[in-house]
CSV table of C-alpha atoms and ligand atoms in Angstrom, one decimal:
chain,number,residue,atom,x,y,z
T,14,UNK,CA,83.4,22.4,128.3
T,15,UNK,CA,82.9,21.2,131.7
T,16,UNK,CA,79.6,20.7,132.3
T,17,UNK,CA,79.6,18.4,135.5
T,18,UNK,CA,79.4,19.3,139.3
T,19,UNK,CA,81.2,21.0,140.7
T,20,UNK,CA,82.4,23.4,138.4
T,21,UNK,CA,79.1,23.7,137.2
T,22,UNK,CA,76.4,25.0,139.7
T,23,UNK,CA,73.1,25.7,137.4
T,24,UNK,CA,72.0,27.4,140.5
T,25,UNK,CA,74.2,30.7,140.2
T,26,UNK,CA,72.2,31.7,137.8
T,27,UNK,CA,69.2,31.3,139.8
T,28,UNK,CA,70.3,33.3,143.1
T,29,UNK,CA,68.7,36.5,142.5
T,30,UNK,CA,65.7,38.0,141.0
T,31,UNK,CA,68.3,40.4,139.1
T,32,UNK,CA,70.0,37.5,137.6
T,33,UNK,CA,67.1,35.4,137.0
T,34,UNK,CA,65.6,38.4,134.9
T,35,UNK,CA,68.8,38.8,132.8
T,36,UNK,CA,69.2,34.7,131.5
T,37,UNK,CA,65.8,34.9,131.2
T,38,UNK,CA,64.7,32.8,127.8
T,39,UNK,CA,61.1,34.5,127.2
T,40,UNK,CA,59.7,37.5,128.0
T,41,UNK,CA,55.7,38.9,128.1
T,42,UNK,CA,54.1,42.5,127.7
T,43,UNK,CA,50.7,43.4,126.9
T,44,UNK,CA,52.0,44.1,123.1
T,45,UNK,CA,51.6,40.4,122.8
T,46,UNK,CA,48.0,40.3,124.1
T,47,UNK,CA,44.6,40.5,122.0
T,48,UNK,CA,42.0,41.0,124.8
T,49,UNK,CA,38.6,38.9,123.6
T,50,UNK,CA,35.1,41.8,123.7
T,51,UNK,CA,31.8,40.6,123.8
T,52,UNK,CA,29.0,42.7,122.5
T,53,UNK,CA,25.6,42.6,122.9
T,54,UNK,CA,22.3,44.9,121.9
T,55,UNK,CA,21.1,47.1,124.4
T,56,UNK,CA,22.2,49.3,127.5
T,57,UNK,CA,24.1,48.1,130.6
T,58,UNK,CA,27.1,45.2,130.7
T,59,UNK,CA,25.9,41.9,131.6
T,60,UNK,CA,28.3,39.2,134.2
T,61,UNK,CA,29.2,36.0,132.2
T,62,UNK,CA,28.3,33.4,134.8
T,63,UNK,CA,30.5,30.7,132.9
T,64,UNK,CA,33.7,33.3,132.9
T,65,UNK,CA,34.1,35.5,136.2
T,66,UNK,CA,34.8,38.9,135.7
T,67,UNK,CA,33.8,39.2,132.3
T,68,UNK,CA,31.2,41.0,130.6
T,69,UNK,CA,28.9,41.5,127.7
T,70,UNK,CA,29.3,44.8,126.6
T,71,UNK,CA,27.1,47.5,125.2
T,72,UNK,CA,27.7,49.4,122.2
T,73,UNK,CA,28.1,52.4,123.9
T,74,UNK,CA,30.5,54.8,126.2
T,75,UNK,CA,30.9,52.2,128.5
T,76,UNK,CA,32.5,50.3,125.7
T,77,UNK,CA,34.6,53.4,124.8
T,78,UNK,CA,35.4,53.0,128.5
T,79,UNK,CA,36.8,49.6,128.6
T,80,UNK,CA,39.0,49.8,126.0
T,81,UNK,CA,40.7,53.2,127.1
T,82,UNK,CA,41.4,51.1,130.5
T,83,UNK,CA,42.9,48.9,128.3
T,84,UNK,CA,44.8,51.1,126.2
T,85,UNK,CA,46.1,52.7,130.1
T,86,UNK,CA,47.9,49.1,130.7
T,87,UNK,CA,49.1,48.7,127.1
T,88,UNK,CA,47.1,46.6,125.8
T,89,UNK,CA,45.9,47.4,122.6
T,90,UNK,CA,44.4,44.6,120.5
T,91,UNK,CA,41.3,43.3,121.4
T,92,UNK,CA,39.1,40.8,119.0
T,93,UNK,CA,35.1,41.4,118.8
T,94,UNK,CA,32.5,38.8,119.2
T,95,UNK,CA,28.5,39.4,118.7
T,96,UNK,CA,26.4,38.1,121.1
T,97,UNK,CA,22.8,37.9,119.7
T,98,UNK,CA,19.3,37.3,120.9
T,99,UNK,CA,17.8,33.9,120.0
T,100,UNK,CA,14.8,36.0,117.7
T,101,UNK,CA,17.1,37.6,115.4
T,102,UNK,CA,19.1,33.7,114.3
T,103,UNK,CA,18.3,32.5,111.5
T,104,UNK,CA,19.0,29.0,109.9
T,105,UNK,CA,21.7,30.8,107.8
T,106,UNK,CA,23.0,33.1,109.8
T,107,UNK,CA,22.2,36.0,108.1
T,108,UNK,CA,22.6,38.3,110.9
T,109,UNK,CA,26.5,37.7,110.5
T,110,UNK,CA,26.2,39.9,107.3
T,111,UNK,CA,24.3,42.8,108.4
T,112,UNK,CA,26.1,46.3,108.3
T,113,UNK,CA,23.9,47.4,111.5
T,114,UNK,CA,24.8,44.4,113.3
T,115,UNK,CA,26.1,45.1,116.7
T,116,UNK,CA,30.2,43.5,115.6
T,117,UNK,CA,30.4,46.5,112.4
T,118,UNK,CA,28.4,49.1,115.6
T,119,UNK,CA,31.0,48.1,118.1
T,120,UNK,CA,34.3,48.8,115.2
T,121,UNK,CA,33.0,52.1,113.7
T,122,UNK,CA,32.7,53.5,117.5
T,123,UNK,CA,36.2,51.9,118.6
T,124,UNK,CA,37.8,53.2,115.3
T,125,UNK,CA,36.0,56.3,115.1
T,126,UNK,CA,37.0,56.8,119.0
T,127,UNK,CA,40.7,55.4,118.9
T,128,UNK,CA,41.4,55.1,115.1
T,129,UNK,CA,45.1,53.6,115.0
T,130,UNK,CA,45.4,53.6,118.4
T,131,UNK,CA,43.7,50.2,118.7
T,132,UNK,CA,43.7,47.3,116.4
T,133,UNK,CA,41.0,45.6,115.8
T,134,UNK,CA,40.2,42.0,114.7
T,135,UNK,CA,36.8,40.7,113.9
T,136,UNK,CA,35.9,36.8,114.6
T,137,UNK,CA,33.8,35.7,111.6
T,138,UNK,CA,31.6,32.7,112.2
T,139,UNK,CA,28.6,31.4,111.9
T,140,UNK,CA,27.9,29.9,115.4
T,141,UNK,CA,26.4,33.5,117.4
T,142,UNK,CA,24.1,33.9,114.3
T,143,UNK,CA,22.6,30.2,113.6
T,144,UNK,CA,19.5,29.1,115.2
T,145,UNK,CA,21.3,25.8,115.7
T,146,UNK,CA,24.6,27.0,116.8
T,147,UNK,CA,26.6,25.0,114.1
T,148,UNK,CA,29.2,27.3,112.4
T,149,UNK,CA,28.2,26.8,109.1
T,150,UNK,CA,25.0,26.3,106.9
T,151,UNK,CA,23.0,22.9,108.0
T,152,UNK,CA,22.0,20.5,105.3
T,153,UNK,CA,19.3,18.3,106.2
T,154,UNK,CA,19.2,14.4,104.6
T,155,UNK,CA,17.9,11.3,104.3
T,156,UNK,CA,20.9,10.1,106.7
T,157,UNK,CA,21.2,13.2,108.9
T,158,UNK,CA,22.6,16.6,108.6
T,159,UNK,CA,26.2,17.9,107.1
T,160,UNK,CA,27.8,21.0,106.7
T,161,UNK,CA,27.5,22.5,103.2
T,162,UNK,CA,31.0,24.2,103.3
T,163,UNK,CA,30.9,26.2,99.9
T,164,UNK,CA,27.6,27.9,100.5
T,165,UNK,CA,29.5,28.5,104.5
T,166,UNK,CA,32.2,30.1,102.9
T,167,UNK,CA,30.6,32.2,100.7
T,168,UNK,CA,29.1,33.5,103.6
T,169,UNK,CA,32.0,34.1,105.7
T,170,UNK,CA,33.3,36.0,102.8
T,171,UNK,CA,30.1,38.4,103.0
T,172,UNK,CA,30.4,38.8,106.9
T,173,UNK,CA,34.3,39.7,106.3
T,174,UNK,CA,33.4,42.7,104.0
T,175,UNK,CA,30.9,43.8,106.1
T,176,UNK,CA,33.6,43.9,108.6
T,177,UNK,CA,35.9,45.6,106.4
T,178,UNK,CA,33.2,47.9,105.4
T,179,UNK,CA,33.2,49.0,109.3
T,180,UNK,CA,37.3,49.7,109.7
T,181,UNK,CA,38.4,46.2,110.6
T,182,UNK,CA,42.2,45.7,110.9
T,183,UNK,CA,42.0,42.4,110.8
T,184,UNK,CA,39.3,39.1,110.0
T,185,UNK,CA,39.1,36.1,111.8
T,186,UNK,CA,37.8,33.5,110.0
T,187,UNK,CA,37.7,30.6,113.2
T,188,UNK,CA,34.9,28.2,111.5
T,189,UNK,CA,37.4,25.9,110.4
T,190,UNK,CA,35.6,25.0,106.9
T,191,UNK,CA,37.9,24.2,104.0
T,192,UNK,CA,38.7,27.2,101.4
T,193,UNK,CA,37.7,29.7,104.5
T,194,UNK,CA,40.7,32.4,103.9
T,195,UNK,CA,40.6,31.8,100.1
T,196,UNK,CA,37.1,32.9,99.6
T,197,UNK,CA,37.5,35.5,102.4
T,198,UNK,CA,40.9,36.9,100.9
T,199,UNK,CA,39.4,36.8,97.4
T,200,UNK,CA,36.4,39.1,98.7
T,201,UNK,CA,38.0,41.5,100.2
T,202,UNK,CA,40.5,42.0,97.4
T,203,UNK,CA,37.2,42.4,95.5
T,204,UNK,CA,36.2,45.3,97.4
T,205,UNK,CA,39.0,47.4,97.5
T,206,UNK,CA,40.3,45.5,100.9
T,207,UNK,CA,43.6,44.8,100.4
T,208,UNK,CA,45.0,46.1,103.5
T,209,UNK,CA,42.8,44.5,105.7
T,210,UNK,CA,44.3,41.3,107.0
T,211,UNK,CA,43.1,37.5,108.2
T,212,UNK,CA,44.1,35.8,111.6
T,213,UNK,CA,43.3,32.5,110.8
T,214,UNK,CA,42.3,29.9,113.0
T,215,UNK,CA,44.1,27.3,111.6
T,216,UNK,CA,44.3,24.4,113.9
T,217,UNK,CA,41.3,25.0,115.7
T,218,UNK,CA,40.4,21.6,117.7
T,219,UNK,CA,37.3,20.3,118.9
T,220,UNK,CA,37.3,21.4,122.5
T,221,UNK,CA,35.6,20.8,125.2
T,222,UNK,CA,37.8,23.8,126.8
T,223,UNK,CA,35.4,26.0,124.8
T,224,UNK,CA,32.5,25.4,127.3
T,225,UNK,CA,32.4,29.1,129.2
T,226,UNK,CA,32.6,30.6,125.5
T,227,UNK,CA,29.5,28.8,124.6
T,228,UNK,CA,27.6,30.2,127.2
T,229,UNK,CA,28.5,33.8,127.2
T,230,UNK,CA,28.4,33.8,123.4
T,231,UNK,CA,25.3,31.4,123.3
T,232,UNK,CA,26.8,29.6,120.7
T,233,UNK,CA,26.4,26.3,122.1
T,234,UNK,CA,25.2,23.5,118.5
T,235,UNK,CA,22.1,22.7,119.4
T,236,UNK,CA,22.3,19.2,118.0
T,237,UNK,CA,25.2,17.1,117.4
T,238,UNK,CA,28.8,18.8,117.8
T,239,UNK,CA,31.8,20.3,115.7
T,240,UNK,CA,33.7,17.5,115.1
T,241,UNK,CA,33.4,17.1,111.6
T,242,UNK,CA,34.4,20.4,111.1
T,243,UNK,CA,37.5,21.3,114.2
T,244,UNK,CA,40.3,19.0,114.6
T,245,UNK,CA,40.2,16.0,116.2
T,246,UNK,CA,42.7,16.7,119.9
T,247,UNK,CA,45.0,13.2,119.0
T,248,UNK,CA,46.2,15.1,115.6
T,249,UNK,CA,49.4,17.2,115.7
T,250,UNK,CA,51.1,16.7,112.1
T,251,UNK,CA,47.4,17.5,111.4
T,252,UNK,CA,47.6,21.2,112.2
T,253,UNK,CA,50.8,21.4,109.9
T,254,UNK,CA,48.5,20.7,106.8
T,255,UNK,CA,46.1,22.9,108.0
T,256,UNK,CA,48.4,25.8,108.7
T,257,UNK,CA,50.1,25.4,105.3
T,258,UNK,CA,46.6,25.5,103.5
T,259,UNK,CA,45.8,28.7,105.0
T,260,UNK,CA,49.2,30.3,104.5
T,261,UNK,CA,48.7,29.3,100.8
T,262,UNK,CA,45.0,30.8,101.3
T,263,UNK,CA,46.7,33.9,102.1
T,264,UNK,CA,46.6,33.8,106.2
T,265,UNK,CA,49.0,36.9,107.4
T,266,UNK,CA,48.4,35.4,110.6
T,267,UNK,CA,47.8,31.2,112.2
T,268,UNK,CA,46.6,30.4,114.8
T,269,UNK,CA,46.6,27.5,117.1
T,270,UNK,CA,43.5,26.9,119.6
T,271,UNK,CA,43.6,26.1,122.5
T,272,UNK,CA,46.5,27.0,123.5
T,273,UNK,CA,47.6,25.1,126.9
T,274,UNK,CA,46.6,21.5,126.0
T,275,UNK,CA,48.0,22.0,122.8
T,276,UNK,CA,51.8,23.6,123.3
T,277,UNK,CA,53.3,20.9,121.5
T,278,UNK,CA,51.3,21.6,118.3
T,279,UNK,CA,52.2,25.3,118.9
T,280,UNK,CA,55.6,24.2,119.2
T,281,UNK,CA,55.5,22.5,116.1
T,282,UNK,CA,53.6,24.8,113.8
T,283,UNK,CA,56.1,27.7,115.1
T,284,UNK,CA,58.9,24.9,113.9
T,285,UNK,CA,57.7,24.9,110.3
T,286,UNK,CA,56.3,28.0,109.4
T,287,UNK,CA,59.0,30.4,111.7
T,288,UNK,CA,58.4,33.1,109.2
T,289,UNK,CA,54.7,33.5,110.2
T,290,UNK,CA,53.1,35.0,113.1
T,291,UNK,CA,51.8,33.1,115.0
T,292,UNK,CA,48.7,33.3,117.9
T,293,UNK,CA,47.4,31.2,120.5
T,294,UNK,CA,44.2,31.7,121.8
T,295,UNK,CA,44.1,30.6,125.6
T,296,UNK,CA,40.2,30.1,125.5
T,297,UNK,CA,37.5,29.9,127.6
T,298,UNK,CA,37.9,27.3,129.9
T,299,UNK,CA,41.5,28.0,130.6
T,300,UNK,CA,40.3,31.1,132.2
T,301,UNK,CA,37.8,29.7,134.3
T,302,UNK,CA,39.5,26.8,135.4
T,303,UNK,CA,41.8,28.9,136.9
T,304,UNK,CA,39.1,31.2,138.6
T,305,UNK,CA,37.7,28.1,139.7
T,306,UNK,CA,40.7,27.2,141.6
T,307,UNK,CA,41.7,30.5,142.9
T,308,UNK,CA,37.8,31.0,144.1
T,309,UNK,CA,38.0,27.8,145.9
T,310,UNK,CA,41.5,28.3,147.5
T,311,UNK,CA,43.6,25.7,145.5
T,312,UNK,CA,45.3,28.1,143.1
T,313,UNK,CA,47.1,31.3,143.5
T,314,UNK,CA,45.3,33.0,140.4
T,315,UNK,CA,48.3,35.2,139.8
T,316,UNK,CA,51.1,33.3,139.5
T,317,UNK,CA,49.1,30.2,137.7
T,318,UNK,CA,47.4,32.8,134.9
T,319,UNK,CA,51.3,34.4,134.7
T,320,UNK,CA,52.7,31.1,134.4
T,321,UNK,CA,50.4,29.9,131.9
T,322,UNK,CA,51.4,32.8,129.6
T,323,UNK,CA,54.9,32.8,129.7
T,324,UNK,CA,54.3,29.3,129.1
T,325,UNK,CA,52.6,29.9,125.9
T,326,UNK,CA,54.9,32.3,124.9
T,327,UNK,CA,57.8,30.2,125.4
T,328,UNK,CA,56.3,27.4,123.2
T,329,UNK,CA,56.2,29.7,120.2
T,330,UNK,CA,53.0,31.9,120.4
T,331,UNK,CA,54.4,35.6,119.0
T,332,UNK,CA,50.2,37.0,120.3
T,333,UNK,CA,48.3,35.4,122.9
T,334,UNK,CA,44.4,35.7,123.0
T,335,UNK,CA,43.4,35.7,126.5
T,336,UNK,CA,41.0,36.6,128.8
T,337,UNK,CA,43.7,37.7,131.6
T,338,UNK,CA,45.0,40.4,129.5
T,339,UNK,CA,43.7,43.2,131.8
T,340,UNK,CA,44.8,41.4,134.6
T,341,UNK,CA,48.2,40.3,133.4
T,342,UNK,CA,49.1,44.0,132.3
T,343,UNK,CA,48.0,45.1,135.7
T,344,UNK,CA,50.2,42.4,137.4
T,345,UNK,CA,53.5,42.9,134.8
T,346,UNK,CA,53.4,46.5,135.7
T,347,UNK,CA,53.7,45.4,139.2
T,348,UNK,CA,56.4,43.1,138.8
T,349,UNK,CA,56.7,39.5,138.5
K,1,PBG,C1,33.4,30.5,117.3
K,1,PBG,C2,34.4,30.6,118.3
K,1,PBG,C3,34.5,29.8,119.5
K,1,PBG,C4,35.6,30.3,120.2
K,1,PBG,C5,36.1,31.4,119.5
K,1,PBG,N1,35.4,31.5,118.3
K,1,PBG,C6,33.7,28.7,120.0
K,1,PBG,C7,33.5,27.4,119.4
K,1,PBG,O1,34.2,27.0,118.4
K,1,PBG,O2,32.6,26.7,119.8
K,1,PBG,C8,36.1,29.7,121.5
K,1,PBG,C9,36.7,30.7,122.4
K,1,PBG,C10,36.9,30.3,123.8
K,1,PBG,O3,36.4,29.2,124.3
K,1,PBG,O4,37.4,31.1,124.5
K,1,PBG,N2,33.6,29.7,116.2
K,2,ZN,ZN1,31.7,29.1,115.1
């Protein structure tokens, strides 16, 4: 083989867009997208001042609306968070659980609306339904507070059904507490679920990238932070442990989060467990970084959200959670 100059010109395979396309290593389409919905009580869809461009959305038409947009550009997944008034939080979260909630509203009118057309994956936390914010149930002691993670997980599992219950495709258990899939897989099997199937976040860092989500979810832990519950950001081998336990757990589906400060850990989860699907979830404040920039001149918002994609891709990610999916279908129709 002669690899050395000047037989060898790496460039010839550069000199067109034609040839470019056909050695290229990775590809993108909105089939590998799950577009991130926020829904809310009441009429009307509200701005998220922390995300540009995003909304809040009603349970209503203009919902139905949204998502036929989406389904005109291909994109087809989209995972449902609950945004809740302050009033109806309890210490518990029982709001998480509650079959009229607006998360079970928001998948009955999809499904009844698009049925298999659109799949759906519900996020199941604790952090949109806690007076405090913190993702699981707070235990108050002599020292502090902790996280009692059983009593969490048995919750979780309740919020799943009721999920189920409403024509989920798919769970999302993303509050990182130990045993989360098992208790969650164990429940639904318990009521008849056994088609319905978990994304797990499974190496789920403490980020401070998950700023703008805070805000439009109102999420934000009142007290203290998640780090005794998300990873810490210096572990990698880490997020192998964790993605084995929720495989075992019965995960159809890990994930790593975030995605673009972390490719190397979604490089090396997709390097253990290749058999797996596996998402990234490009969150929050990768989406408003880049609006920053492009708002302010700096950044050509196009090519740095495309880039930042195929860059994800190309470290391993099989489905990308993102909040450019309506954007990035748009722009792949048109042509990279
Ligand atoms: C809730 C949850 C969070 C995100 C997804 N699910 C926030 C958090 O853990 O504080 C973050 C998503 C994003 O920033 O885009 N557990
Ligand atoms: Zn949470």
């Amino acid at each position: 083989m002669q690899l050395s100059f000047p037989t060898s010109r790496p460039r010839r395979l550069r000199a067109n867009k034609l040839v470019r396309d056909a050695v290229a290593e990775t590809s993108l389409s909105p089939d590998d997208f799950i577009m991130p919905i926020f829904v809310k009580d009441g009429a009307g869809k509200e701005p998220i001042d922390s995300m540009p461009g995003y909304f809040r959305w009603p349970v209503d038409g203009s919902l139905v609306e949204h998502v036929e947009e989406a389904l005109s550009l291909g994109v087809n997944k989209f995972i449902l968070f609950g945004v809740l008034p302050d009033d109806v939080k309890d210490p518990e979260g029982k709001a998480s659980y509650d079959p009229q909630g607006v998360v079970p509203r928001a998948i009955r009118l999809l499904k009844e609306t698009f049925g298999d057309r659109v799949l759906l994956f519900a996020d199941v936390c604790l952090c949109e339904y806690t007076d405090h914010g913190h993702c699981g149930v707070v235990v108050r002691d002599g020292r502090g507070w902790r996280i009692d993670n059983d009593r969490t997980i048995s919750i979780y599992a309740k919020e799943a059904v009721v999920y189920a219950d409403a024509g989920a495709d798919f769970v999302a258990p993303s509050g990182m507490m130990d045993g989360q899939v098992r208790a969650i897989r164990q429940a639904l099997d318990a009521a008849g679920y056994q088609d319905v199937g978990i994304m797990a976040y499974s190496a789920k860092y403490a980020s401070a990238f998950y700023g703008p989500f805070r805000v439009a979810a109102s999420s934000a832990p009142k007290f203290g932070d998640r780090r005794t519950y998300q990873m810490d950001p210096r572990n990698s081998r880490e997020a192998v442990k964790e993605v084995m336990l929720d495989i075992e757990e019965g995960a159809d589906i890990v994930m790593v989060k975030p995605a673009l400060a972390y490719l190397d850990v979604v490089r090396l989860v997709k390097d253990w467990f290749p058999w797996v699907p596996l998402a990234a979830y490009s969150v929050s404040g990768e989406y408003s970084m880049i609006k920053a920039a492009a708002k302010m001149g700096y950044l050509d918002e196009r090519l740095v959200a495309l880039e930042a994609l195929f860059a994800i891709k190309r470290a391993g990610a099989d489905l990308i959670l993102t909040y450019y999916a309506l954007d990035a279908a748009r722009w792949l129709r048109e042509g990279t």
